[in-house]
Coordinates of C-alpha atoms in Angstrom, one line a residue:
M101 CA -99.8 14.5 -24.3
K102 CA -102.7 12.1 -25.7
Q103 CA -105.4 11.4 -23.0
L104 CA -105.8 8.5 -21.1
S105 CA -109.6 7.9 -20.8
I106 CA -109.5 4.7 -19.1
S107 CA -107.6 5.5 -16.2
R108 CA -109.5 8.7 -15.5
K109 CA -113.0 6.9 -16.1
L110 CA -111.8 4.2 -13.6
L111 CA -110.7 6.0 -10.8
T112 CA -113.9 8.4 -11.3
K113 CA -116.0 5.1 -10.3
V114 CA -114.6 3.7 -8.0
L115 CA -114.1 7.3 -6.1
T116 CA -117.8 8.2 -7.0
I117 CA -118.8 4.5 -5.2
Y118 CA -116.7 4.8 -2.5
I119 CA -118.5 9.0 -1.8
L120 CA -121.8 7.5 -2.5
L121 CA -121.9 5.3 -0.3
T122 CA -120.2 6.7 2.2
V123 CA -122.8 9.1 2.8
I124 CA -124.9 6.5 2.5
V125 CA -123.3 4.8 6.0
T126 CA -122.8 8.5 7.0
A127 CA -126.8 9.4 7.1
V128 CA -127.9 6.2 8.4
Q129 CA -125.2 6.4 11.0
V130 CA -126.4 10.0 12.3
V131 CA -130.2 8.6 11.6
S132 CA -129.3 5.8 14.1
E133 CA -127.7 8.3 16.9
Y134 CA -131.0 10.5 16.6
Y135 CA -132.9 8.0 17.9
I136 CA -130.5 6.0 20.9
T137 CA -130.2 9.2 21.8
K138 CA -133.7 9.8 21.9
S139 CA -134.8 6.7 23.6
H140 CA -132.5 7.0 26.3
I141 CA -133.6 11.1 27.1
E142 CA -137.1 9.0 27.4
D143 CA -135.6 6.2 29.7
E144 CA -134.2 9.1 31.9
L145 CA -138.0 10.5 32.0
K146 CA -138.8 7.1 32.8
T147 CA -136.1 6.9 35.9
L148 CA -136.9 10.6 37.3
Q149 CA -140.8 9.8 37.4
K150 CA -139.8 6.9 39.6
T151 CA -137.5 8.6 41.5
F152 CA -139.7 11.8 42.4
S153 CA -143.3 10.6 41.9
G154 CA -143.6 9.3 45.5
S155 CA -143.1 12.8 46.6
L156 CA -145.2 14.5 44.4
T157 CA -148.2 11.6 44.9
R158 CA -148.2 12.9 48.6
A159 CA -147.7 16.7 48.5
I160 CA -151.2 16.7 45.7
W161 CA -153.2 13.7 48.1
E162 CA -152.3 16.6 51.0
L163 CA -153.1 19.5 48.8
N164 CA -149.8 20.9 49.4
V165 CA -149.6 23.2 46.3
Q166 CA -146.1 24.4 47.6
Q167 CA -144.7 21.6 47.5
S168 CA -145.8 20.3 44.5
V169 CA -144.0 23.1 42.8
T170 CA -140.8 22.9 44.4
I171 CA -140.3 19.6 43.4
A172 CA -141.7 20.3 39.7
Q173 CA -139.0 23.3 39.2
G174 CA -136.1 20.8 41.0
L175 CA -137.2 17.9 38.1
L176 CA -137.1 21.2 35.6
A177 CA -133.5 21.8 36.8
M178 CA -132.8 17.9 34.8
P179 CA -130.8 18.8 31.8
S180 CA -133.0 16.7 29.5
I181 CA -136.2 18.5 31.0
E182 CA -138.0 21.3 28.9
G183 CA -141.4 21.2 30.6
I184 CA -143.6 20.0 33.8
I185 CA -147.6 19.7 33.7
L186 CA -149.3 18.5 37.1
R187 CA -152.6 17.6 36.7
D188 CA -155.3 16.2 39.5
E189 CA -157.6 13.3 39.6
N190 CA -160.1 15.9 37.1
G191 CA -157.8 16.7 34.8
Q192 CA -157.6 20.2 35.5
V193 CA -153.9 21.7 35.7
I194 CA -152.0 22.4 38.8
S195 CA -148.6 23.9 37.8
R196 CA -147.0 24.3 34.2
L197 CA -142.8 24.9 34.2
G198 CA -140.6 25.5 31.6
D199 CA -140.1 28.1 28.5
A200 CA -140.8 25.3 25.9
I201 CA -144.2 25.5 27.3
A202 CA -145.4 28.4 27.9
N203 CA -147.3 29.1 25.1
D204 CA -151.1 28.8 26.9
N205 CA -152.3 27.5 22.4
L206 CA -150.1 24.4 22.3
D207 CA -152.1 21.8 21.4
I208 CA -151.6 19.0 23.8
N209 CA -153.5 15.6 23.7
Y210 CA -152.7 13.1 26.4
D211 CA -152.8 9.9 26.0
K212 CA -152.9 6.4 28.2
D213 CA -148.7 6.6 28.2
S214 CA -147.3 9.5 26.1
V215 CA -148.5 13.3 25.3
I216 CA -149.3 14.0 21.3
I217 CA -148.2 18.1 20.4
N218 CA -149.9 18.8 17.5
K219 CA -148.6 21.7 15.1
N220 CA -145.2 21.7 17.3
P221 CA -142.3 23.2 15.5
D222 CA -139.4 22.7 18.1
G223 CA -140.3 18.6 18.1
L224 CA -141.7 19.0 22.0
F225 CA -142.4 14.6 22.8
G226 CA -143.8 13.6 26.3
Y227 CA -145.0 11.1 28.5
I228 CA -147.3 10.7 30.7
Y229 CA -147.2 9.2 34.2
P230 CA -149.9 8.7 36.5
L231 CA -149.8 9.6 40.5
I232 CA -150.9 6.7 43.0
F233 CA -151.3 6.8 46.3
E234 CA -152.2 3.9 48.5
F235 CA -154.4 4.6 51.2
S236 CA -155.6 2.0 53.6
G237 CA -154.3 -0.2 50.9
R238 CA -156.1 0.8 48.2
P239 CA -154.5 2.1 45.3
I240 CA -155.7 5.7 44.4
Q241 CA -155.0 8.3 41.3
V242 CA -154.4 11.8 42.5
G243 CA -153.4 13.2 39.1
D244 CA -150.7 12.8 37.1
V245 CA -147.5 14.0 35.4
T246 CA -146.2 15.1 32.0
L247 CA -142.3 15.1 31.6
I248 CA -141.9 16.5 28.2
S249 CA -138.7 17.0 26.2
S250 CA -137.3 18.2 22.4
R251 CA -136.0 17.8 19.5
N252 CA -133.0 20.5 20.6
I253 CA -132.2 18.0 23.2
I254 CA -131.8 15.6 21.6
I255 CA -129.3 17.7 19.1
E256 CA -127.3 19.0 21.4
R257 CA -126.5 15.7 23.1
I258 CA -125.1 14.4 19.6
K259 CA -123.9 17.9 18.0
I260 CA -120.1 16.7 19.0
P261 CA -120.3 13.2 17.4
L262 CA -122.2 14.3 14.4
F263 CA -118.8 16.7 14.1
L264 CA -117.1 14.3 14.6
L265 CA -118.5 11.8 12.5
M266 CA -118.9 14.2 9.8
F267 CA -114.6 15.0 10.0
K268 CA -113.9 11.7 10.0
A269 CA -115.8 10.7 6.9
V270 CA -114.1 13.8 4.6
F271 CA -110.5 12.6 6.3
I272 CA -110.8 8.9 4.8
T273 CA -112.6 9.9 1.8
L274 CA -109.4 12.8 1.3
S275 CA -107.4 10.5 2.2
L276 CA -108.8 7.1 0.0
F277 CA -108.9 9.8 -3.0
I278 CA -105.1 10.9 -3.0
I279 CA -103.9 7.3 -2.0
I280 CA -106.0 5.9 -5.5
W281 CA -105.0 8.8 -8.0
L282 CA -101.5 8.4 -7.2
T283 CA -101.7 4.3 -7.3
F284 CA -103.1 4.9 -11.0
R285 CA -100.8 7.7 -11.5
T286 CA -98.0 5.5 -11.1
L287 CA -98.9 1.9 -11.6
L288 CA -101.4 2.8 -15.3
S289 CA -101.6 6.2 -16.1
R290 CA -97.4 6.6 -16.6
P291 CA -97.1 3.0 -18.4
L292 CA -99.8 3.7 -20.8
Y293 CA -98.5 6.9 -21.8
E294 CA -95.0 5.8 -22.0
L295 CA -96.3 2.8 -24.3
T296 CA -98.6 5.2 -26.5
E297 CA -95.9 7.5 -27.1
Q298 CA -93.7 4.0 -28.0
I299 CA -96.1 2.8 -30.4
E300 CA -97.0 6.5 -32.0
D301 CA -93.1 5.7 -32.8
F302 CA -93.7 2.8 -35.3
D303 CA -91.6 2.9 -38.3
I304 CA -92.5 0.1 -41.0
E305 CA -88.3 0.9 -42.6
R306 CA -87.2 0.5 -38.8
L307 CA -88.7 -2.4 -37.5
A308 CA -86.0 -4.0 -35.1
K309 CA -86.1 0.3 -33.7
S310 CA -89.7 0.3 -33.5
K311 CA -90.0 -2.6 -30.4
I312 CA -91.2 -1.2 -26.9
N313 CA -89.4 -1.5 -23.8
L314 CA -91.8 -0.3 -20.6
E315 CA -89.2 0.9 -17.2
Q316 CA -90.8 -1.1 -15.0
A317 CA -89.3 -4.0 -12.8
E318 CA -93.0 -6.0 -12.7
H319 CA -94.4 -8.7 -14.5
N320 CA -98.7 -7.3 -15.4
E321 CA -100.7 -7.0 -18.0
L322 CA -98.6 -4.5 -19.4
S323 CA -95.4 -6.5 -19.6
V324 CA -97.7 -8.9 -21.7
L325 CA -98.7 -6.4 -23.9
Q326 CA -95.7 -5.4 -24.4
D327 CA -94.4 -9.2 -25.4
A328 CA -96.8 -9.7 -27.5
Y329 CA -96.4 -5.9 -29.6
N330 CA -92.9 -7.4 -29.5
G331 CA -93.2 -10.7 -30.7
L332 CA -95.8 -9.3 -33.6
I333 CA -92.3 -7.3 -34.6
D334 CA -90.5 -10.5 -34.7
R335 CA -92.9 -11.9 -36.6
L336 CA -92.9 -8.7 -39.2
I337 CA -89.8 -8.7 -39.7
D338 CA -89.5 -12.8 -40.4
Y339 CA -92.0 -11.6 -42.6
N340 CA -89.8 -8.9 -44.5
K341 CA -87.0 -11.6 -44.4
E342 CA -89.4 -14.4 -46.3
L343 CA -90.6 -11.6 -48.5
E344 CA -87.1 -10.5 -49.5
S345 CA -86.3 -14.6 -49.6
A346 CA -89.2 -14.9 -52.4
H347 CA -87.7 -11.3 -54.1
S348 CA -84.9 -13.0 -54.6
R349 CA -85.8 -16.3 -55.8
L350 CA -88.1 -14.2 -58.4
V351 CA -85.1 -12.4 -59.6
E352 CA -83.0 -15.8 -60.2
A353 CA -85.9 -17.0 -62.1
N354 CA -85.9 -13.3 -64.1
S355 CA -82.2 -14.2 -64.7
K356 CA -82.6 -17.9 -66.0
L357 CA -85.0 -16.6 -68.2
D358 CA -83.2 -14.7 -69.7
D359 CA -80.3 -17.0 -70.2
Q360 CA -83.3 -19.3 -71.8
N361 CA -84.4 -16.1 -74.0
L362 CA -80.6 -15.8 -75.2
M363 CA -80.2 -19.9 -76.3
L364 CA -83.5 -19.3 -78.1
E365 CA -82.2 -16.5 -80.1
Q366 CA -79.1 -18.2 -81.2
E367 CA -81.3 -21.5 -82.3
V368 CA -84.1 -19.2 -84.1
A369 CA -82.5 -20.3 -87.7
R370 CA -83.0 -23.6 -87.0
K371 CA -86.3 -23.6 -84.6
T372 CA -88.4 -20.8 -86.0
A373 CA -91.0 -23.3 -85.9
N374 CA -91.4 -23.8 -82.1
L375 CA -89.6 -20.5 -80.9
S376 CA -93.1 -18.5 -81.0
R377 CA -94.8 -21.1 -79.1
V378 CA -91.8 -21.5 -76.2
M379 CA -92.3 -17.3 -76.2
L380 CA -95.7 -18.0 -75.2
D381 CA -94.4 -20.4 -72.7
L382 CA -92.7 -18.6 -71.3
E383 CA -94.8 -15.0 -71.0
E384 CA -97.4 -17.7 -69.7
Q385 CA -94.9 -18.9 -66.7
K386 CA -93.9 -14.5 -66.5
K387 CA -97.3 -13.3 -66.0
E388 CA -98.1 -16.7 -63.5
L389 CA -95.0 -16.0 -61.2
E390 CA -96.0 -11.7 -61.1
G391 CA -99.3 -13.0 -60.1
S392 CA -97.4 -15.4 -57.2
R393 CA -95.8 -12.5 -56.0
N394 CA -98.6 -10.4 -55.9
E395 CA -100.7 -12.7 -54.0
L396 CA -98.0 -13.1 -51.8
R397 CA -97.6 -9.4 -50.6
Q398 CA -101.8 -9.3 -50.5
G399 CA -101.4 -11.9 -48.4
I400 CA -99.0 -10.4 -46.1
E401 CA -100.8 -6.9 -46.1
T402 CA -104.2 -9.3 -45.2
R403 CA -102.2 -10.8 -42.1
K404 CA -100.9 -7.1 -40.9
H405 CA -104.5 -5.7 -40.3
A406 CA -105.5 -9.1 -38.5
E407 CA -102.6 -9.0 -36.1
E408 CA -103.6 -5.2 -35.8
A409 CA -107.0 -6.1 -35.5
L410 CA -106.2 -8.7 -32.6
L411 CA -103.8 -6.6 -30.8
A412 CA -106.7 -4.0 -30.1
K413 CA -109.1 -6.8 -29.1
Q414 CA -106.4 -8.0 -26.6
K415 CA -106.4 -4.4 -25.3
E416 CA -109.9 -4.1 -24.9
L417 CA -109.7 -8.0 -22.6
E418 CA -107.0 -6.7 -20.4
A419 CA -109.1 -4.0 -19.6
S420 CA -112.2 -5.2 -18.6
L421 CA -110.3 -7.9 -16.9
H422 CA -108.6 -5.2 -14.5
E423 CA -112.1 -3.4 -14.2
L424 CA -114.0 -7.2 -13.2
K425 CA -110.6 -7.5 -10.7
S426 CA -111.1 -4.7 -9.2
A427 CA -114.9 -4.6 -9.1
Q428 CA -115.0 -8.1 -7.4
G429 CA -112.6 -7.0 -4.7
Q430 CA -114.4 -3.9 -3.6
L431 CA -117.6 -6.6 -3.7
V432 CA -115.9 -9.0 -1.6
E433 CA -115.1 -6.0 0.8
S434 CA -118.4 -4.8 0.7
E435 CA -119.1 -8.2 2.0
K436 CA -117.4 -8.5 4.5
M437 CA -117.8 -5.0 6.3
A438 CA -121.6 -5.8 6.0
S439 CA -121.0 -8.7 7.8
L440 CA -119.1 -6.6 11.2
G441 CA -121.7 -4.4 10.6
G442 CA -124.4 -6.8 11.4
L443 CA -122.2 -8.0 14.6
V444 CA -122.6 -4.4 15.8
A445 CA -125.9 -4.1 16.1
G446 CA -126.1 -7.9 17.4
I447 CA -124.1 -6.0 20.3
A448 CA -126.0 -3.2 20.7
H449 CA -129.3 -5.1 21.0
D450 CA -128.5 -8.0 23.5
V451 CA -126.6 -5.3 25.8
N452 CA -129.0 -3.4 26.2
T453 CA -131.2 -5.7 27.5
P454 CA -129.3 -6.4 31.0
I455 CA -128.5 -2.5 31.1
G456 CA -131.4 -2.2 31.1
V457 CA -132.9 -4.3 34.4
S458 CA -129.6 -3.2 36.0
V459 CA -130.3 0.8 35.6
T460 CA -134.4 0.0 36.6
A461 CA -133.0 -2.2 39.6
S462 CA -130.3 1.2 40.5
S463 CA -133.2 3.5 40.4
Y464 CA -135.9 1.3 43.0
L465 CA -133.2 0.7 45.5
T466 CA -132.2 4.7 45.5
E467 CA -136.2 5.1 45.9
Q468 CA -136.4 2.8 49.0
I469 CA -133.1 4.2 50.1
R470 CA -135.0 7.5 50.6
V471 CA -137.9 6.3 51.9
L472 CA -135.7 4.5 54.8
N473 CA -133.8 7.3 55.3
K474 CA -137.3 9.6 55.5
H475 CA -138.6 7.2 58.0
F476 CA -135.1 7.6 59.6
E477 CA -135.4 11.5 60.3
E478 CA -139.3 11.3 61.2
K479 CA -137.8 8.4 63.7
T480 CA -141.1 6.2 62.6
L481 CA -138.2 3.2 61.6
T482 CA -139.1 -0.3 62.6
P483 CA -137.7 -3.4 62.1
K484 CA -140.1 -4.4 59.4
H485 CA -139.1 -1.4 57.7
L486 CA -135.2 -2.3 58.4
Q487 CA -135.6 -5.5 57.2
K488 CA -138.4 -4.7 54.3
Y489 CA -135.5 -2.4 52.7
V490 CA -132.4 -5.7 53.7
K491 CA -134.8 -7.9 51.1
D492 CA -135.1 -5.2 48.8
A493 CA -131.9 -4.2 48.5
E494 CA -130.7 -7.9 48.4
E495 CA -132.9 -8.5 45.5
S496 CA -131.9 -6.0 43.7
I497 CA -127.5 -6.1 43.7
N498 CA -128.6 -9.7 43.2
L499 CA -130.5 -8.3 40.0
I500 CA -127.7 -6.0 39.1
T501 CA -124.9 -8.1 39.4
S502 CA -126.1 -11.0 37.7
N503 CA -127.4 -8.7 34.5
L504 CA -124.1 -6.2 34.2
K505 CA -121.9 -9.8 34.4
R506 CA -124.5 -11.0 31.6
A507 CA -123.8 -7.7 29.6
S508 CA -119.7 -7.7 30.3
D509 CA -119.9 -11.7 29.1
L510 CA -121.6 -10.9 25.9
V511 CA -119.8 -7.6 25.3
A512 CA -116.4 -9.3 26.2
S513 CA -117.4 -12.3 23.1
F514 CA -118.8 -10.1 21.0
K515 CA -115.3 -8.0 21.0
Q516 CA -113.6 -10.6 20.2
I517 CA -115.2 -11.8 16.9
A518 CA -115.7 -8.1 15.7
V519 CA -111.8 -8.0 16.3
D520 CA -110.9 -11.4 14.5
Q521 CA -113.2 -10.9 11.7
A522 CA -111.5 -7.1 10.8
S523 CA -108.5 -8.9 11.4
E524 CA -106.7 -11.8 9.4
A525 CA -103.9 -12.1 12.9
I526 CA -103.0 -15.6 13.3
R527 CA -103.0 -16.5 17.2
D528 CA -104.4 -19.4 19.3
I529 CA -108.1 -20.4 20.0
E530 CA -110.0 -23.0 21.9
L531 CA -112.2 -24.4 18.8
N532 CA -115.0 -25.3 21.3
H533 CA -115.2 -22.1 23.1
Y534 CA -114.6 -20.5 19.8
V535 CA -117.8 -21.8 17.6
H536 CA -119.6 -21.1 20.1
D537 CA -118.9 -17.4 21.0
I538 CA -119.6 -17.2 17.2
I539 CA -122.9 -18.8 17.2
K540 CA -123.9 -16.3 20.2
S541 CA -122.7 -13.9 17.7
L542 CA -125.5 -14.5 15.2
N543 CA -128.3 -14.9 18.4
P544 CA -129.6 -11.6 17.0
H545 CA -130.4 -13.3 13.6
L546 CA -131.7 -16.8 15.4
K547 CA -134.0 -15.5 18.4
K548 CA -136.5 -14.7 15.5
T549 CA -137.1 -18.2 14.3
Q550 CA -137.5 -21.9 16.1
H551 CA -133.8 -22.9 14.7
K552 CA -131.5 -24.6 16.4
I553 CA -128.5 -25.1 16.4
S554 CA -126.4 -28.8 17.4
V555 CA -122.7 -28.5 17.7
K556 CA -120.6 -31.8 18.8
C557 CA -116.9 -30.4 19.5
P558 CA -114.5 -32.3 21.6
E559 CA -113.4 -30.3 24.5
R560 CA -110.1 -28.3 24.6
L561 CA -109.5 -28.8 20.8
D562 CA -106.6 -25.5 20.4
M563 CA -105.6 -24.1 16.7
R564 CA -103.5 -21.8 15.8
C565 CA -104.9 -20.3 12.7
P566 CA -106.6 -16.7 11.8
A567 CA -109.3 -16.3 13.8
G568 CA -111.8 -14.6 11.9
A569 CA -111.1 -17.1 9.3
I570 CA -113.1 -19.8 11.5
S571 CA -115.5 -16.9 12.4
Q572 CA -116.3 -16.0 8.8
I573 CA -116.5 -19.2 6.9
F574 CA -119.2 -20.5 10.6
T575 CA -120.9 -17.1 9.9
N576 CA -121.3 -17.9 5.9
L577 CA -122.3 -21.3 6.0
I578 CA -124.8 -20.4 8.7
M579 CA -126.6 -17.4 7.6
N580 CA -126.7 -19.2 4.4
S581 CA -128.4 -21.7 5.4
V582 CA -130.8 -19.3 7.6
L583 CA -131.9 -17.6 4.2
H584 CA -131.8 -20.2 1.7
G585 CA -131.9 -23.0 2.6
F586 CA -134.5 -22.7 5.6
E587 CA -136.5 -20.7 3.2
R588 CA -140.5 -21.5 3.9
I589 CA -139.1 -23.7 7.1
K590 CA -140.4 -22.9 11.0
Q591 CA -138.0 -25.2 12.4
G592 CA -134.6 -26.2 11.2
Q593 CA -131.6 -27.9 12.8
I594 CA -128.1 -27.7 12.2
D595 CA -125.5 -30.2 12.5
I596 CA -121.8 -29.2 13.6
E597 CA -119.7 -32.1 13.8
I598 CA -115.7 -31.4 15.1
E599 CA -113.4 -34.1 14.7
D600 CA -109.7 -33.5 15.7
L601 CA -107.3 -35.9 12.9
G602 CA -103.8 -34.8 14.9
E603 CA -102.1 -32.7 13.0
D604 CA -105.6 -31.9 11.0
I605 CA -109.3 -30.6 11.8
K606 CA -112.4 -32.1 9.7
I607 CA -116.0 -30.1 9.8
E608 CA -118.5 -32.0 8.7
Y609 CA -121.6 -29.1 8.7
H610 CA -125.1 -30.2 7.7
D611 CA -128.8 -29.2 7.9
N612 CA -131.9 -30.2 6.8
G613 CA -133.2 -27.3 4.5
K614 CA -134.4 -28.0 1.0
G615 CA -131.0 -28.7 -0.6
V616 CA -129.7 -27.1 -4.3
S617 CA -130.0 -29.2 -7.4
K618 CA -127.0 -31.1 -8.8
D619 CA -126.4 -27.6 -12.2
I620 CA -126.8 -25.4 -8.9
L621 CA -124.0 -27.4 -6.9
N622 CA -121.8 -27.7 -9.8
K623 CA -121.8 -23.6 -9.3
L624 CA -121.8 -23.1 -5.8
F625 CA -118.6 -21.8 -5.2
D626 CA -118.4 -19.6 -8.2
P627 CA -118.0 -15.9 -7.7
F628 CA -121.0 -13.8 -8.5
F629 CA -123.7 -16.9 -8.0
T630 CA -126.8 -16.8 -6.4
T631 CA -130.6 -17.2 -6.8
K632 CA -131.1 -14.6 -4.6
R633 CA -129.8 -12.0 -7.1
E634 CA -133.3 -10.3 -7.3
K635 CA -133.8 -10.0 -3.7
G636 CA -130.3 -8.5 -3.1
G637 CA -127.9 -11.5 -2.8
S638 CA -124.7 -11.3 -3.9
G639 CA -122.9 -14.4 -4.7
L640 CA -120.0 -14.1 -3.1
G641 CA -120.7 -16.1 0.4
T642 CA -120.0 -19.5 -0.6
H643 CA -117.1 -17.9 -2.8
I644 CA -115.7 -16.4 0.2
T645 CA -115.8 -19.4 2.0
Y646 CA -114.1 -21.4 -0.5
N647 CA -110.7 -18.7 -0.5
L648 CA -110.7 -19.0 3.0
V649 CA -110.3 -22.6 3.2
K650 CA -108.4 -22.9 0.3
Q651 CA -106.4 -20.3 0.5
T652 CA -105.7 -18.8 3.9
L653 CA -106.0 -21.7 5.7
N654 CA -104.5 -24.3 3.5
G655 CA -106.9 -26.4 3.3
S656 CA -109.7 -28.2 1.5
I657 CA -114.0 -28.3 0.7
S658 CA -116.6 -29.9 -0.5
A659 CA -120.1 -29.6 -1.1
T660 CA -123.1 -32.5 -1.5
S661 CA -126.6 -32.1 -1.5
E662 CA -129.9 -33.7 -2.9
L663 CA -133.3 -31.8 -3.5
G664 CA -135.4 -32.0 -0.3
K665 CA -132.4 -33.6 1.8
G666 CA -130.6 -30.7 2.9
L667 CA -127.0 -29.5 2.4
H668 CA -123.6 -30.9 3.7
Y669 CA -120.5 -29.1 4.1
S670 CA -117.2 -31.3 4.5
I671 CA -113.9 -29.1 5.6
T672 CA -110.2 -30.4 6.5
I673 CA -108.3 -28.2 7.7
P674 CA -104.5 -28.2 9.6
K675 CA -104.4 -27.5 13.2
V676 CA -101.6 -24.7 12.9
T677 CA -101.5 -22.1 10.2
E678 CA -98.1 -21.4 9.3
M679 CA -97.8 -17.6 8.3
Q680 CA -96.5 -18.6 4.5
A681 CA -100.3 -19.5 3.9
L682 CA -100.9 -15.8 4.4
T683 CA -99.4 -14.6 1.5

């Protein structure tokens, strides 16, 4: 069996790229999970310090060493704490608990807010918190407490998620390998092998039986190649027929020549003087006919070689075209996944702030409840204490409620945008609200800049369309303006005007960036065209936008620009996108 290296090389390249990307993404996720867990542990240490600092402070102020040790032992029981160090105001160690720091040879450096442990094989880290006691309205530092955690706690917490992550990556990779291998075998390897076997059976003496016939119902590049090869066979058959016709004419001419020779022999007695001249003329005509026949045969051979060379070149071009289309599809999917990854990063960053505020307020409220309960048990509770607790509780609850509502709104908004970008499903949307949700999802990219976005859209402008296409279009346009149009521009302005035309919607998008030249504008929607190639630009952003508008939404898009006057897009799309438009 002849080896078909094209399909094997293509399969190897596709799987190699996928496995490499899978390894990179998995490694990034592992590192991200490690540092996120470490951040959570740091937050837990801070929360625990705020919870127990009051009781520790009073115990040290009252020189009650046994009580301070008891509180420290209670803290040590927390799963996120490996060790505790209590020191007085002079830096002398009162208590040092925990197996992780039992070694007296540990080199511990105290900084203002953190503890640095040198030559640390267990990855210990910790934070130091001052213990402040208010005496006669004046704060006095009576010592400090150091809470120490370690790398082992972090690894223990992320062990199961890491195992699931690795299993998911291996399972998806194996599944993709089997699917791609079966697809290549069905659509490429077997048809190519069948095509090669039939071409090897070529017989110049039986041209009609040398035609190839692939057993496949689809009309693709292989069927085009089959038609081209069979067309070449048909032309060779025609050339053979023309050659046989020329040979027949030559035989007929030779027959006429023989007849003429017979007639000349009968006239030899009367025209001896002219016989030699006539014979010479006939010999020259015969040589010319033979020369013509040789030239015709040589021309046929030359044309045959040219057809074979053309066929080989055609195979190479078709293989190159197939590889190019495959690479283009992979780059388009990578661009979408990169956009979705940026959106997820924005969710984590924006939601973290209100949740952190809520946790802090909850911890403070817990501490106030403990203080109130203590006054109650000691029978020192006064109306002033109760009034202060009610006021603090009301402020904490309001703070928790507002921040949790903000986090809920952010998650709901981001969730819908993320689901839409990963799906092509048709659903009903209210365009004005949806565009503002898209802009909100891009806040992680915009809040570090001074750029402004203005949206003018009628209220309650309802559409039925693939919401993911709308999200991808506005995301690509805005990010192109930020990354390309506003380069070296501190305060950029983006204006989006949406007009209801009845059955259609018209979108006018304009930025005041640096604009593009006429030459670049003519290539703006071409795939892989970018002016940021050396900085990692893929050249697919505007091309994806063009395809989404033209093919997915069945609309139209045009762009105009002048250097120094920004870039303007005009987009027209129907309000209702039929399902047929997506096929």
